[in-house]
Structure formats: C-alpha cells, structure tokens
Short mmCIF file of C-alpha atoms and ligand atoms in Angstrom, two decimals:
data_model
loop_
_atom_site.label_atom_id
_atom_site.label_comp_id
_atom_site.label_asym_id
_atom_site.label_seq_id
_atom_site.Cartn_x
_atom_site.Cartn_y
_atom_site.Cartn_z
CA MET A 316 14.22 27.43 -16.90
CA ALA A 317 10.80 28.98 -16.55
CA ARG A 318 8.07 26.40 -16.31
CA THR A 319 4.42 27.45 -16.42
CA LYS A 320 2.93 26.78 -13.00
CA TYR A 321 0.21 24.14 -12.62
CA VAL A 322 -2.47 24.28 -9.94
CA ALA A 323 -4.74 21.27 -9.58
CA GLY A 324 -7.71 20.80 -7.29
CA ASN A 325 -8.37 17.31 -5.98
CA TRP A 326 -11.91 17.44 -4.65
CA LYS A 327 -11.69 13.87 -3.27
CA MET A 328 -15.01 12.47 -1.94
CA ASN A 329 -16.64 15.83 -1.28
CA MET A 330 -19.49 17.99 -2.58
CA ASP A 331 -22.94 17.25 -3.93
CA LYS A 332 -23.91 17.86 -7.53
CA ALA A 333 -25.20 21.39 -7.01
CA GLY A 334 -22.11 22.31 -4.96
CA ALA A 335 -19.79 20.85 -7.58
CA VAL A 336 -21.42 22.82 -10.36
CA ALA A 337 -21.40 26.03 -8.30
CA LEU A 338 -17.71 25.59 -7.40
CA ALA A 339 -16.80 24.99 -11.03
CA GLN A 340 -18.85 28.02 -12.16
CA GLY A 341 -17.15 30.24 -9.60
CA LEU A 342 -13.73 29.09 -10.74
CA VAL A 343 -14.48 29.53 -14.45
CA GLU A 344 -15.42 33.12 -13.68
CA ASN A 345 -12.50 33.87 -11.36
CA LEU A 346 -9.73 32.24 -13.38
CA LYS A 347 -10.59 34.02 -16.62
CA GLY A 348 -7.49 35.72 -17.94
CA LEU A 349 -5.05 34.02 -15.54
CA ASN A 350 -2.14 32.44 -17.33
CA ALA A 351 -1.03 29.36 -15.40
CA LYS A 352 -2.29 25.82 -16.01
CA TYR A 353 -5.38 24.85 -14.00
CA MET A 354 -7.12 21.54 -13.42
CA ILE A 355 -9.98 20.37 -11.22
CA ALA A 356 -10.75 16.74 -10.39
CA PRO A 357 -14.31 16.28 -9.14
CA PRO A 358 -15.70 12.92 -7.99
CA PHE A 359 -16.52 10.62 -10.95
CA VAL A 360 -20.28 11.07 -10.55
CA TYR A 361 -20.05 14.84 -11.02
CA LEU A 362 -17.61 14.81 -13.94
CA ASP A 363 -20.33 15.10 -16.56
CA ALA A 364 -22.01 18.09 -14.91
CA VAL A 365 -18.69 19.85 -14.24
CA SER A 366 -17.52 19.09 -17.77
CA GLN A 367 -20.40 21.17 -19.16
CA VAL A 368 -19.33 24.07 -16.94
CA VAL A 369 -15.61 24.12 -17.72
CA LYS A 370 -15.99 23.50 -21.48
CA GLY A 371 -14.29 26.34 -23.35
CA SER A 372 -12.63 27.75 -20.19
CA ASN A 373 -8.98 27.65 -19.14
CA ILE A 374 -9.72 24.87 -16.62
CA ILE A 375 -8.80 21.30 -17.52
CA LEU A 376 -11.09 18.52 -16.34
CA GLY A 377 -9.29 15.81 -14.37
CA ALA A 378 -10.28 12.52 -12.76
CA GLN A 379 -9.10 11.29 -9.39
CA ASN A 380 -8.38 7.75 -10.54
CA MET A 381 -8.92 5.32 -13.39
CA THR A 382 -9.06 1.56 -13.64
CA VAL A 383 -6.34 -0.30 -15.52
CA THR A 384 -8.61 -2.43 -17.71
CA ASP A 385 -10.34 -1.26 -20.88
CA ASN A 386 -13.89 -2.52 -20.37
CA GLY A 387 -15.93 -5.55 -19.38
CA ALA A 388 -16.94 -7.28 -16.17
CA HIS A 389 -15.26 -5.04 -13.59
CA THR A 390 -18.00 -3.96 -11.20
CA GLY A 391 -17.60 -0.38 -10.05
CA ALA A 392 -14.60 0.39 -12.24
CA ILE A 393 -14.20 3.44 -14.50
CA SER A 394 -12.14 3.20 -17.69
CA TRP A 395 -10.03 5.71 -19.59
CA ALA A 396 -12.56 5.65 -22.44
CA MET A 397 -15.41 6.58 -20.10
CA LEU A 398 -13.36 9.47 -18.74
CA LYS A 399 -12.45 10.74 -22.19
CA ASP A 400 -16.09 10.46 -23.23
CA LEU A 401 -16.90 13.07 -20.55
CA GLY A 402 -14.14 15.46 -21.56
CA VAL A 403 -11.54 14.39 -19.02
CA GLU A 404 -7.99 15.19 -20.16
CA THR A 405 -5.93 14.30 -17.09
CA VAL A 406 -5.95 11.64 -14.43
CA ILE A 407 -4.42 11.68 -10.95
CA LEU A 408 -2.69 8.36 -10.30
CA GLY A 409 -0.95 6.90 -7.27
CA HIS A 410 -2.45 9.24 -4.71
CA SER A 411 -1.41 8.11 -1.22
CA GLU A 412 -5.07 7.55 -0.35
CA ARG A 413 -5.31 5.09 -3.24
CA ARG A 414 -2.03 3.46 -2.23
CA ASP A 415 -3.09 3.18 1.41
CA GLU A 416 -6.87 2.68 1.49
CA PHE A 417 -7.12 0.72 -1.76
CA ASN A 418 -3.80 -1.15 -1.62
CA GLU A 419 -2.57 0.18 -4.97
CA SER A 420 0.97 -1.01 -5.63
CA ASP A 421 3.68 0.76 -7.61
CA LYS A 422 3.27 -1.96 -10.25
CA LEU A 423 -0.46 -1.32 -10.65
CA ILE A 424 0.11 2.43 -10.69
CA ASN A 425 2.72 2.01 -13.42
CA GLU A 426 0.26 -0.06 -15.47
CA LYS A 427 -2.31 2.70 -15.08
CA VAL A 428 0.25 5.32 -16.13
CA HIS A 429 0.83 3.39 -19.36
CA LYS A 430 -2.88 2.85 -19.94
CA ALA A 431 -3.56 6.56 -19.53
CA LEU A 432 -0.65 7.77 -21.68
CA ASP A 433 -1.25 5.21 -24.42
CA ASN A 434 -4.83 6.42 -24.67
CA GLY A 435 -4.26 10.14 -24.72
CA LEU A 436 -4.79 11.09 -21.09
CA ASP A 437 -2.25 13.19 -19.21
CA VAL A 438 -1.15 12.01 -15.77
CA VAL A 439 -0.40 13.59 -12.41
CA LEU A 440 1.62 10.90 -10.62
CA CYS A 441 1.66 11.27 -6.83
CA ILE A 442 4.60 10.25 -4.70
CA GLY A 443 5.58 10.94 -1.11
CA GLU A 444 6.84 9.49 2.15
CA LEU A 445 5.08 8.55 5.38
CA TYR A 446 6.00 10.41 8.55
CA SER A 447 7.85 7.36 9.88
CA GLN A 448 9.90 7.29 6.68
CA ARG A 449 10.79 10.98 6.99
CA VAL A 450 11.90 10.43 10.59
CA ALA A 451 13.93 7.42 9.50
CA GLY A 452 15.72 9.62 6.94
CA VAL A 453 14.57 7.66 3.88
CA THR A 454 12.41 10.31 2.19
CA ASN A 455 14.61 10.56 -0.89
CA GLN A 456 14.90 6.81 -1.24
CA ILE A 457 11.11 6.37 -1.04
CA CYS A 458 10.50 9.12 -3.60
CA GLU A 459 13.18 7.79 -5.93
CA ASN A 460 11.66 4.31 -5.84
CA GLN A 461 8.15 5.61 -6.47
CA VAL A 462 9.36 7.70 -9.41
CA LYS A 463 11.40 4.84 -10.90
CA GLU A 464 8.55 2.36 -10.56
CA GLY A 465 5.88 4.81 -11.67
CA PHE A 466 7.86 5.83 -14.77
CA ALA A 467 9.08 2.32 -15.67
CA GLY A 468 8.82 1.85 -19.42
CA VAL A 469 7.68 5.43 -20.02
CA LYS A 470 9.53 6.89 -23.00
CA GLU A 471 11.12 10.31 -23.01
CA ASP A 472 8.73 11.56 -25.67
CA GLN A 473 5.83 10.81 -23.29
CA ILE A 474 7.27 12.83 -20.43
CA SER A 475 5.53 16.03 -21.47
CA HIS A 476 2.26 14.30 -20.59
CA ILE A 477 3.21 13.51 -16.98
CA SER A 478 3.55 15.79 -13.99
CA ILE A 479 4.71 14.61 -10.58
CA ALA A 480 2.99 15.62 -7.34
CA TYR A 481 5.25 15.35 -4.31
CA GLU A 482 2.87 14.91 -1.40
CA PRO A 483 4.41 14.03 1.95
CA VAL A 484 1.72 11.78 3.40
CA TRP A 485 2.03 13.36 6.84
CA ALA A 486 1.09 16.74 5.36
CA ILE A 487 -2.06 15.64 3.52
CA GLY A 488 -5.23 16.93 5.15
CA THR A 489 -3.41 17.48 8.43
CA GLY A 490 -2.73 21.21 8.29
CA LYS A 491 0.98 20.37 8.66
CA THR A 492 2.71 21.63 5.54
CA ALA A 493 6.28 20.82 4.63
CA THR A 494 8.26 24.02 4.98
CA PRO A 495 9.15 25.61 1.66
CA ALA A 496 12.76 24.56 2.27
CA GLU A 497 11.82 20.95 3.07
CA ALA A 498 9.62 20.73 0.00
CA GLN A 499 12.20 22.42 -2.25
CA GLU A 500 14.86 19.93 -1.17
CA VAL A 501 12.75 16.93 -2.20
CA HIS A 502 11.60 18.60 -5.42
CA ALA A 503 15.18 19.27 -6.47
CA PHE A 504 16.09 15.69 -5.62
CA VAL A 505 13.17 14.31 -7.66
CA ARG A 506 14.14 16.51 -10.60
CA GLY A 507 17.59 14.95 -10.37
CA VAL A 508 16.03 11.49 -10.50
CA ILE A 509 14.25 12.44 -13.75
CA LYS A 510 17.55 13.72 -15.13
CA GLY A 511 19.18 10.40 -14.29
CA LEU A 512 16.37 8.39 -15.87
CA TYR A 513 16.00 10.59 -18.96
CA SER A 514 17.93 13.78 -19.63
CA GLN A 515 18.60 17.34 -18.48
CA LYS A 516 15.92 18.48 -20.92
CA ALA A 517 13.31 16.16 -19.41
CA ALA A 518 14.29 17.30 -15.91
CA ASP A 519 14.02 20.94 -16.95
CA GLU A 520 10.61 20.44 -18.49
CA ILE A 521 8.76 18.23 -16.04
CA LYS A 522 6.41 19.94 -13.65
CA ILE A 523 6.72 18.88 -10.01
CA LEU A 524 3.77 20.01 -7.91
CA TYR A 525 3.68 20.13 -4.14
CA GLY A 526 0.68 18.73 -2.25
CA GLY A 527 -0.13 18.52 1.43
CA SER A 528 -2.10 21.26 3.18
CA MET A 529 -1.20 23.88 0.60
CA ASN A 530 -3.62 26.75 1.06
CA ASP A 531 -4.15 30.43 0.33
CA GLY A 532 -1.89 31.34 3.27
CA ASN A 533 1.20 29.32 2.41
CA ALA A 534 0.98 28.88 -1.36
CA GLU A 535 2.84 32.03 -2.32
CA GLU A 536 5.98 31.04 -0.45
CA LEU A 537 5.83 27.42 -1.60
CA LEU A 538 5.30 28.43 -5.22
CA ALA A 539 8.27 30.79 -5.03
CA GLN A 540 10.68 27.86 -4.62
CA PRO A 541 12.64 27.20 -7.80
CA ASP A 542 11.64 23.54 -8.13
CA ILE A 543 8.02 23.82 -6.99
CA ASP A 544 6.01 24.16 -10.18
CA GLY A 545 2.53 24.23 -8.72
CA GLY A 546 0.25 22.54 -6.27
CA LEU A 547 -2.12 19.61 -5.91
CA ILE A 548 -4.67 21.02 -3.52
CA GLY A 549 -7.24 19.06 -1.52
CA GLY A 550 -9.11 20.91 1.24
CA ALA A 551 -8.41 24.42 -0.06
CA SER A 552 -9.67 23.49 -3.54
CA LEU A 553 -13.23 23.18 -2.23
CA LYS A 554 -13.64 26.90 -1.66
CA VAL A 555 -13.83 29.24 -4.65
CA ASP A 556 -12.01 32.11 -2.95
CA LYS A 557 -9.17 30.04 -1.49
CA PHE A 558 -8.49 28.13 -4.69
CA THR A 559 -8.71 31.33 -6.70
CA THR A 560 -6.09 32.98 -4.48
CA ILE A 561 -3.69 30.08 -5.02
CA CYS A 562 -4.35 30.16 -8.78
CA LYS A 563 -3.53 33.87 -8.83
CA PHE A 564 -0.20 33.34 -7.09
CA ALA A 565 0.64 30.78 -9.78
CA SER A 566 -0.28 33.22 -12.51
CA LYS A 567 2.18 35.90 -11.45
P1 PGA B 714 -4.79 18.57 1.19
O1 PGA B 714 -4.76 17.35 0.15
O2 PGA B 714 -4.53 19.82 0.44
O3 PGA B 714 -6.17 18.51 1.79
O4 PGA B 714 -3.72 18.28 2.20
C1 PGA B 714 -3.82 17.34 -0.89
C2 PGA B 714 -3.94 16.05 -1.67
O5 PGA B 714 -4.11 15.00 -1.06
O6 PGA B 714 -3.87 16.05 -2.91
#
C-alpha cells in the first residue's frame, strides 16, 4: 500500500540560536508545496524560536527526547507538557545515542512511549543493531526485541501515532550507510514483527524510516525501497539544500 513518506531532521546537539532560526526559515521556504510529511527536531533550547518559524507551515516541530515524569524535582529534565507548550507535536525516543550515552533501557523507553502517546504527542521510536551484532548475525533478533519492548502495552488504535526509525548504529554519523538492500531486508522484517504483534492493517500503515548517514546522494535509492517510508536524518539535516533535496525525493 502507498504510505506517505516521512522525512525527519534530528539536529542533535548542533547549531546556535541564529543558525537554528535560519535553517528553519530556509526549510519553510523550500518545502512549501511539497507533499510528504516533514519534521525537524532542534535542541530543546531552540524549540521556542524554531516553533515561531514553522508555525503554519508544513513542517512539524519535534523534540529529540522527553523525560518520563510529569513535573517536579527533576533537575535538567523536560516534560511532555513543556514540549507541547512550545508547539511540539512529535518526540524522538530510544535514539541509540540516548541508549548508549545516557543508559536508556528498553523499559524506560517504553514508559516514555506511553507517556508521550497518553498525552497527545506522536513518537518516532528508534531501533537498530550495533556493528558487532550485525556481524554476529543477530540484527533481526535485536530489532525484534527493541520493537516488542518499545511497543509493550501500546494498543492498536495508538499505532497511527508511532513511526519506527531503523537506524543501524554502525551507520549513524559514520558515512557508512546500509545498502538499500540491507536496509530493505530489515524494514520488511520489522514490518512483519508489527503484523505479528498487531495486524496486517497495522503493518501496512506504520511508517518505518531509515536512519544512518542518509544524505542527498543516497536518499533517492533508499527511499525507493518498498518498505522504507522515509528517513531520520542527522548530519544532512543541518544544511538547507541537502535536507531540501531529500525532502523533494520523498515528495515524488
Ligand atoms: P546521521 O544521523 O544521519 O548523522 O547518520 C542519523 C540519526 O542518528 O538520526
């Protein structure tokens, strides 16, 4: 079935305020009239400024993370309510950098998924194997476990609010992209996992994005794969022209 493509920019810990605003302004201009789904996730501290820029455009405002608690004495944490207050509609959860650098477990990520969904935020749930796991031949097993644990307790009627980003950890920020065939194989497998957990309808509808050194040079071929429904882009989302090119491929 035809799924609308979804291109998301994960700006990570980059930019200053002026650069963030300028990038967002350039994208608002360039993406006018394109017909895929677009999201950008600036650092928390620039969300408010970027929110003013993307308001009324076809770009959704996303956050790179969210804490699991509602409010209170949690120094440095950012809640779902704070994000929504700034116009955020989507949150990226379970990114491998959060799993690795900040020790986020599947259980915590699942709790965050529920917190986001229960409070009206959409989710991009990241999964993906380490290089050692790919070499050991356990890529599918790792992805299946991350999907099962990330989706635990999520009801079928909530599925339309979650997208999955398959991001092989060895391809993130390294310039090494999974080949379109390698990525397609995992995407098809993950779609099968969703079918097993829910239904054919859920599997047909869920968007599975690819992430890991996707750029303006390789996006067209990756996005042409039947089970690759978009991209979660890091490095190439920081340049107006590169991100625009990827967004145009998705809009075809
Ligand atoms: P990259 O990052 O495009 O820089 O590899 C992707 C991601 O981590 O979401």
